[in-house]
Structures are given as C-alpha cells and as structure tokens.
C-alpha cells in the first residue's frame, strides 16, 4: 500500500488542529485567540489564492490585495444599499473580483518579468485610489458594515460559526488549488513558468492559461475579501494598501511557493511573528524587516521544504 | 489663460520632483538589473534629514547640502550592507528584500523622530511670489525648484551621454559582463550610480519637505508614481524617465484643474466634482494601461535593452 506523503499528513494535522481551536478557546474562556485565528485563516485563504499564480504560474503579482479590497468593498457597498442576503452578496462580490482580475490580468500579462511586478502594483494602486474616491461609501475613512451577511439560519455574528465558515472556505481553496495543480491546466501553468517558449512551441496558448489562472486567483482572493469584510465589520482603502500585497507574497514565499499548503503555514508564521514582535516592542518592523532579508537570503524553498513532497524523498 | 499657465507650471514642478526620484531608480535598474523598492524610503529620509539639519544650522542651503550628503552616504551604506547580496538574484527576491528595508525605515523614523510629522518652512530668501503676467503670480520657491530640476536633468544627460563614466554606465546597462570583460570597473560605477541615485532622492526629499508634510510613508506614493514613470518611459532609459515624468506631471496637474469643468458639461455639478476627483487620481494609471497596450516596452526604451 502506498504511504501518504508527509505533506498530505501535515495538511491533515494542520486542519484538524485548526478545527479543534474553538474548543481550546472555549476552555480558556477568552475569545481573543479565536479572533486572531479567524484573521489568520482568512489571510491564509488569500495567500493560497496568490500561490496559484505566484508559486505554480511564476507570475509575481504585487497587486493581489486589490482583489481582497474589491471583495470586501462589494460586501460593504451592498450592505449599505440594504442588500444583506449572503446568497446575493457573495456570488456578486466574487464575480466583481473575477471581472477586475480579468481586466487587470489581460493587460498585465502582456508584460514579463519586472514589468509585470510593477504593472500589477500600479493597477492595485489604481483600485486603491478608486476606493479613496468613493465619497458616497466613506472615501478614505472607510465604511462601517453594520450587519454581517445573512445566510438563512446560519448566524455569522456568532464567532464560532463564522470561524468554521472561514475554515471551510480555506479548506475548499487549498483543495481547489492543489487539485488544479495536478490537472492538465496546472501542468501547463507550471510548464510555462519553467520554460514559456517550449510550452508555446508545444502549441499551448500560454497567455490564455495564465489569464484563466489569474482570474481564478482573483476570484478566490475576492472570497477572502468577503470574509475579511464580515470579520472586521468595516472596510477602508487601507485593506488594499500595497504593503498588504507584499505581505501576501511574503506569506507565500515564507511557507513555500508552489505547494497549496505552504502559504497556510506561511500565513500562520507571519501572523505569529507579527503578534509576538509587536508585543515585544512598538518598533517591531525594525526587527521584522531584517528578518525578511535574512529569510530571502538563506531559505528560499520555504518552511514547506522541511516536508518532502513524496514519502521516501529527502 | 493664467490658470492654464499656473497649472502647467505646477505640472512641470511635480514632474521634475518625480524625475529626481525616477532617475535613480531607472539608472540602477538599467545598470544592475535591480528593482529597489526602498528608493522611496531614501526620499523620506532625505526629507527628515532636511527638516533636522535646516533647523539645526538655521540655513536652508547648508542644512540642505548636509541632508543630501547624508542621504547619499545612507544609500551607499544600504547598498553595501543590505542590497549587495540581492544583486544577481531574481526580481522576486529583490522586491521582498527591499520591501523589508521599507518596513525597517518606517519604524526607524518612528523611533528617531516620533510618529508625528515634521514641517519645514519655505526659506526666507525664496518666500514670496513673483509676477509673471497680468493676474498671474507664482511662488518663487516653486520656480527655483523647476530651475534646479532642469539643471540636474541636463547635468544627468551630459553625464550619461558625454563623459567616460557615462559611457561605462551605458555599456554596463547593455551588457554588464562584456563591459567588465573589456576592463571597465563596473562594480565601482555601479556603486557610484547607486550613490548618485540616493543623492537625487535626497535632493527631491529636501525640495518636497516645504511643499508636503514630512511624515512616515511619504515615500510610498512618490515611489509608486516613479515606478509608473519608469515603466511608461522604458526601464533603464533616463530620457524616457524625463519625458514620462513630464507627461505624468502635466496630466495630474491639468486633470485636477480642468476635469471638473469638462465633466460638468455631461454630469450634475456634485457628480462631476466627485467623478473628477476619482478620475484625476486614476488618469495616470489609465495612461499606463494605454501605453502597455500600444508599446509594452515603454514609450522610449533604452537602446540595447533586453
């Protein structure tokens, strides 16, 4: 019988631990860890979606937070216009993120290398300024979301219920990305990242494959944006600050690129480091900045590199 | 008419400020294939140095020169300590490593100067307005900024096109290894270019300090605009950066002045002013999208660019 790979085991252990977290929180009798963990799970979803294009597709997008913002703003604006049903809000918000990803991707993917990095950054900045310009919806100050999305009997205002919904979204995203990576679609995407000319010579329309991946990643990140808006009950342009896009890249690289589970580990370690360092000192970025450099310099395969892909490797 | 002239001057002034930042970025990219996101932090440090040294010395010129020198030294230190390991690495590593530097400097400033912003007054001898025509006066300080910016741009052009150092810079930009192989000291020239870029960012910070509030994060917007400019102009091209900076500066200034009136022709006044505000911030990025559709390599790509 084939032994399951260490990575699959790691994924199962992580998800079981995450599923047990609310019980621990109720034993401790303190909601704070659960609130932080919900945030971790949401940002991990965004990081996993970025991994589809960054890790598998080799597309370094420095503007992924734009889709987080679009998903969140879609929820905020619909709530402000008295559309509170999640059955309407969520599909429309995901659609909005997907359409934006289609437009931004169609333009950015005409460029390569460092141009692509800068152009995705520029378009995200443009979306940011559109958010600042939305005077009717709070402009620069942002928009309070008075009620969370309504899903019939599911009450999203309950912290535990909401946590499990976020966790379900994360598991679904990881499963989808891991599955896509193994299909023909994913193989073309990974092949094009390694050698674009060869994939083209084999007859694959690389641009279309990349655009499809970009749209899927944008839509999934839009989902994370929906969750984030519901979590903080507030949305402002700073949700799509360019630093947020860079944070997402750091999470993916930290955990390990091109492994659907790596960005989850990356997100957890990133948030843990942020929490710990910011408790230690107000000037935590003085330590965090150099840490990023040291990490980039010495540990490029990411934390997931500690767990081989197949049993028997390494 | 006088509004048009005034807004054009404002646009040129913004353009030259952006050019000072973009020039360093594009030269370093051209010669070292290095994307430095912390260039905006050097701009911010230049402004903080200026605010500090001008207050200490009581002289805008002495304090300003000190600020520029300190920013250049800081740039050289960063290059030696932080950035050199990233040379020759992929662009992703460079982006992450220099982003770490951005975080570092934001908290460094918070630690040294505090979270509240600083202000720097326009120096006495440059205060006041000058009359340029009927019903048109313009601040002397901004005119001086335009003059200095033009002189620096011309100097850079002469340096790159007419001197031996410039020849090595151009040779290294088109093929770094080959330039090194035929005996040019590419490492030394790279360091020189980095220091020069840092000094220009410091100069921009000094000039911007009396116009903006000196605060944490002031480099971010300038950095992103400068990045847009070097993409529009063509990476590595100093001429492209200059022309693209002019286009971006003029679009921004004229857009803010005239878009509300233009939109009022088709929209209600309230809707027009809201839409114009959003549209004039976004106009530059629309231009970028358009340039990418027509010429993905930028409007004025550097010769021999890969």
Short mmCIF file of C-alpha atoms in Angstrom, two decimals, chain B residues 29-222:
data_model
loop_
_atom_site.label_atom_id
_atom_site.label_comp_id
_atom_site.label_asym_id
_atom_site.label_seq_id
_atom_site.Cartn_x
_atom_site.Cartn_y
_atom_site.Cartn_z
CA UNK B 29 17.74 49.17 -12.80
CA UNK B 30 19.47 49.71 -16.13
CA UNK B 31 22.95 49.03 -14.89
CA UNK B 32 22.35 46.39 -12.21
CA UNK B 33 19.01 44.86 -13.26
CA UNK B 34 17.96 45.68 -9.72
CA UNK B 35 14.49 46.74 -8.57
CA UNK B 36 14.82 48.86 -5.45
CA UNK B 37 11.52 49.43 -3.63
CA UNK B 38 13.37 51.19 -0.80
CA UNK B 39 14.17 54.15 -3.08
CA UNK B 40 11.05 55.87 -1.71
CA UNK B 41 12.48 55.44 1.80
CA UNK B 42 15.61 57.34 0.72
CA UNK B 43 13.30 60.17 -0.42
CA UNK B 44 11.64 60.11 3.00
CA UNK B 45 14.99 60.04 4.82
CA UNK B 46 16.14 62.99 2.69
CA UNK B 47 13.12 64.98 3.82
CA UNK B 48 13.68 64.09 7.51
CA UNK B 49 17.39 64.91 7.26
CA UNK B 50 16.49 68.23 5.64
CA UNK B 51 13.95 69.13 8.34
CA UNK B 52 16.51 68.27 11.03
CA UNK B 53 19.63 69.88 9.57
CA UNK B 54 17.92 73.05 8.39
CA UNK B 55 16.55 73.52 11.91
CA UNK B 56 19.98 72.80 13.41
CA UNK B 57 22.07 75.02 11.15
CA UNK B 58 19.45 77.69 10.58
CA UNK B 59 20.36 77.75 6.91
CA UNK B 60 18.37 76.12 4.13
CA UNK B 61 21.43 75.79 1.90
CA UNK B 62 23.91 74.40 4.44
CA UNK B 63 21.29 72.16 6.02
CA UNK B 64 20.09 71.06 2.59
CA UNK B 65 23.59 70.16 1.40
CA UNK B 66 24.16 68.20 4.61
CA UNK B 67 20.86 66.37 4.08
CA UNK B 68 21.79 65.43 0.50
CA UNK B 69 25.23 64.23 1.59
CA UNK B 70 23.74 62.15 4.42
CA UNK B 71 21.17 60.57 2.11
CA UNK B 72 23.90 59.68 -0.38
CA UNK B 73 26.02 58.11 2.39
CA UNK B 74 22.97 56.26 3.68
CA UNK B 75 22.33 54.97 0.16
CA UNK B 76 25.90 53.71 -0.11
CA UNK B 77 25.66 52.05 3.30
CA UNK B 78 22.40 50.33 2.33
CA UNK B 79 23.95 49.13 -0.89
CA UNK B 80 26.96 47.64 0.86
CA UNK B 81 25.14 46.06 3.81
CA UNK B 82 21.67 45.20 2.66
CA UNK B 83 21.39 45.14 -1.11
CA UNK B 84 24.62 43.62 -2.39
CA UNK B 85 23.57 40.04 -1.51
CA UNK B 86 20.46 40.60 -3.63
CA UNK B 87 22.30 41.62 -6.80
CA UNK B 88 22.01 38.91 -9.40
CA UNK B 89 19.10 37.28 -7.58
CA UNK B 90 15.63 37.05 -9.08
CA UNK B 91 13.34 40.08 -9.07
CA UNK B 92 11.07 38.42 -6.50
CA UNK B 93 13.96 38.26 -4.00
CA UNK B 94 14.85 41.88 -4.72
CA UNK B 95 11.26 43.03 -4.19
CA UNK B 96 10.99 41.18 -0.86
CA UNK B 97 14.43 42.19 0.40
CA UNK B 98 13.91 45.87 -0.38
CA UNK B 99 10.36 45.77 0.99
CA UNK B 100 11.90 44.62 4.27
CA UNK B 101 14.01 47.75 4.10
CA UNK B 102 10.89 49.90 3.63
CA UNK B 103 9.42 48.43 6.84
CA UNK B 104 12.74 48.96 8.63
CA UNK B 105 12.95 52.63 7.71
CA UNK B 106 9.32 53.36 8.60
CA UNK B 107 9.92 52.18 12.16
CA UNK B 108 13.41 53.69 12.26
CA UNK B 109 11.87 57.11 11.58
CA UNK B 110 9.16 56.45 14.17
CA UNK B 111 11.89 55.61 16.71
CA UNK B 112 14.15 58.59 15.99
CA UNK B 113 11.74 61.37 15.02
CA UNK B 114 8.49 60.12 16.56
CA UNK B 115 5.18 59.32 14.91
CA UNK B 116 4.09 62.94 14.42
CA UNK B 117 5.12 64.59 11.16
CA UNK B 118 7.59 67.46 10.78
CA UNK B 119 7.28 70.63 8.79
CA UNK B 120 9.94 72.65 7.07
CA UNK B 121 9.16 76.27 6.18
CA UNK B 122 9.99 77.69 2.78
CA UNK B 123 13.33 79.53 3.29
CA UNK B 124 13.10 83.32 3.78
CA UNK B 125 15.04 84.25 0.65
CA UNK B 126 12.80 82.07 -1.53
CA UNK B 127 9.50 83.06 0.07
CA UNK B 128 7.08 85.34 -1.71
CA UNK B 129 5.61 85.42 -5.17
CA UNK B 130 6.86 86.68 -8.47
CA UNK B 131 4.62 88.38 -11.05
CA UNK B 132 4.70 86.53 -14.35
CA UNK B 133 2.00 88.48 -16.14
CA UNK B 134 -1.37 90.15 -15.66
CA UNK B 135 -3.30 88.36 -12.93
CA UNK B 136 -0.61 85.72 -12.57
CA UNK B 137 1.79 85.42 -9.67
CA UNK B 138 3.76 82.31 -8.86
CA UNK B 139 5.72 81.25 -5.75
CA UNK B 140 9.45 81.88 -6.15
CA UNK B 141 10.26 78.62 -4.35
CA UNK B 142 8.44 76.52 -6.94
CA UNK B 143 10.15 78.37 -9.78
CA UNK B 144 13.55 77.71 -8.19
CA UNK B 145 12.58 74.03 -7.86
CA UNK B 146 11.79 73.96 -11.59
CA UNK B 147 15.13 75.63 -12.38
CA UNK B 148 17.19 73.27 -10.22
CA UNK B 149 15.30 70.27 -11.59
CA UNK B 150 16.04 71.29 -15.17
CA UNK B 151 19.73 71.87 -14.39
CA UNK B 152 20.01 68.45 -12.73
CA UNK B 153 18.24 66.79 -15.66
CA UNK B 154 20.60 68.46 -18.12
CA UNK B 155 23.60 67.52 -15.98
CA UNK B 156 22.48 63.89 -15.85
CA UNK B 157 22.00 63.85 -19.60
CA UNK B 158 25.52 65.23 -20.15
CA UNK B 159 26.97 62.80 -17.61
CA UNK B 160 25.40 59.76 -19.27
CA UNK B 161 25.92 60.84 -22.89
CA UNK B 162 29.15 62.85 -22.88
CA UNK B 163 31.53 61.54 -20.20
CA UNK B 164 33.65 58.42 -19.86
CA UNK B 165 31.73 57.42 -16.73
CA UNK B 166 28.53 57.78 -18.74
CA UNK B 167 29.98 55.56 -21.43
CA UNK B 168 30.66 52.84 -18.88
CA UNK B 169 27.17 53.28 -17.43
CA UNK B 170 25.65 52.80 -20.88
CA UNK B 171 27.93 49.88 -21.68
CA UNK B 172 27.14 48.17 -18.38
CA UNK B 173 23.43 48.71 -18.96
CA UNK B 174 23.50 47.00 -22.34
CA UNK B 175 25.84 44.15 -21.32
CA UNK B 176 27.27 44.15 -17.82
CA UNK B 177 29.55 41.13 -18.23
CA UNK B 178 31.01 42.30 -21.53
CA UNK B 179 31.70 45.76 -20.14
CA UNK B 180 33.52 44.17 -17.22
CA UNK B 181 35.44 41.82 -19.51
CA UNK B 182 36.93 44.66 -21.55
CA UNK B 183 38.26 46.30 -18.43
CA UNK B 184 35.61 48.77 -17.25
CA UNK B 185 35.31 48.88 -13.48
CA UNK B 186 31.61 48.04 -13.44
CA UNK B 187 31.43 47.48 -9.67
CA UNK B 188 32.79 50.94 -8.92
CA UNK B 189 30.47 52.55 -11.47
CA UNK B 190 27.50 50.66 -10.00
CA UNK B 191 28.32 51.96 -6.55
CA UNK B 192 28.71 55.48 -7.97
CA UNK B 193 25.32 55.23 -9.70
CA UNK B 194 23.70 54.00 -6.51
CA UNK B 195 25.14 56.88 -4.51
CA UNK B 196 24.10 59.33 -7.21
CA UNK B 197 20.56 57.94 -7.22
CA UNK B 198 20.41 58.24 -3.42
CA UNK B 199 21.68 61.84 -3.58
CA UNK B 200 18.99 62.71 -6.16
CA UNK B 201 16.32 61.11 -3.95
CA UNK B 202 17.70 63.19 -1.06
CA UNK B 203 17.52 66.34 -3.18
CA UNK B 204 13.91 65.51 -4.05
CA UNK B 205 13.16 64.96 -0.37
CA UNK B 206 14.72 68.31 0.52
CA UNK B 207 12.67 70.15 -2.09
CA UNK B 208 9.47 68.30 -1.26
CA UNK B 209 9.80 68.93 2.51
CA UNK B 210 8.39 72.52 2.45
CA UNK B 211 5.62 71.51 -0.01
CA UNK B 212 4.40 68.34 1.73
CA UNK B 213 4.26 67.29 5.36
CA UNK B 214 7.38 65.35 6.32
CA UNK B 215 5.83 62.12 7.58
CA UNK B 216 6.17 58.34 7.68
CA UNK B 217 5.05 56.75 4.44
CA UNK B 218 5.56 59.95 2.40
CA UNK B 219 7.90 57.97 0.15
CA UNK B 220 5.32 55.33 -0.80
CA UNK B 221 3.17 57.39 -3.16
CA UNK B 222 6.21 59.03 -4.75
#
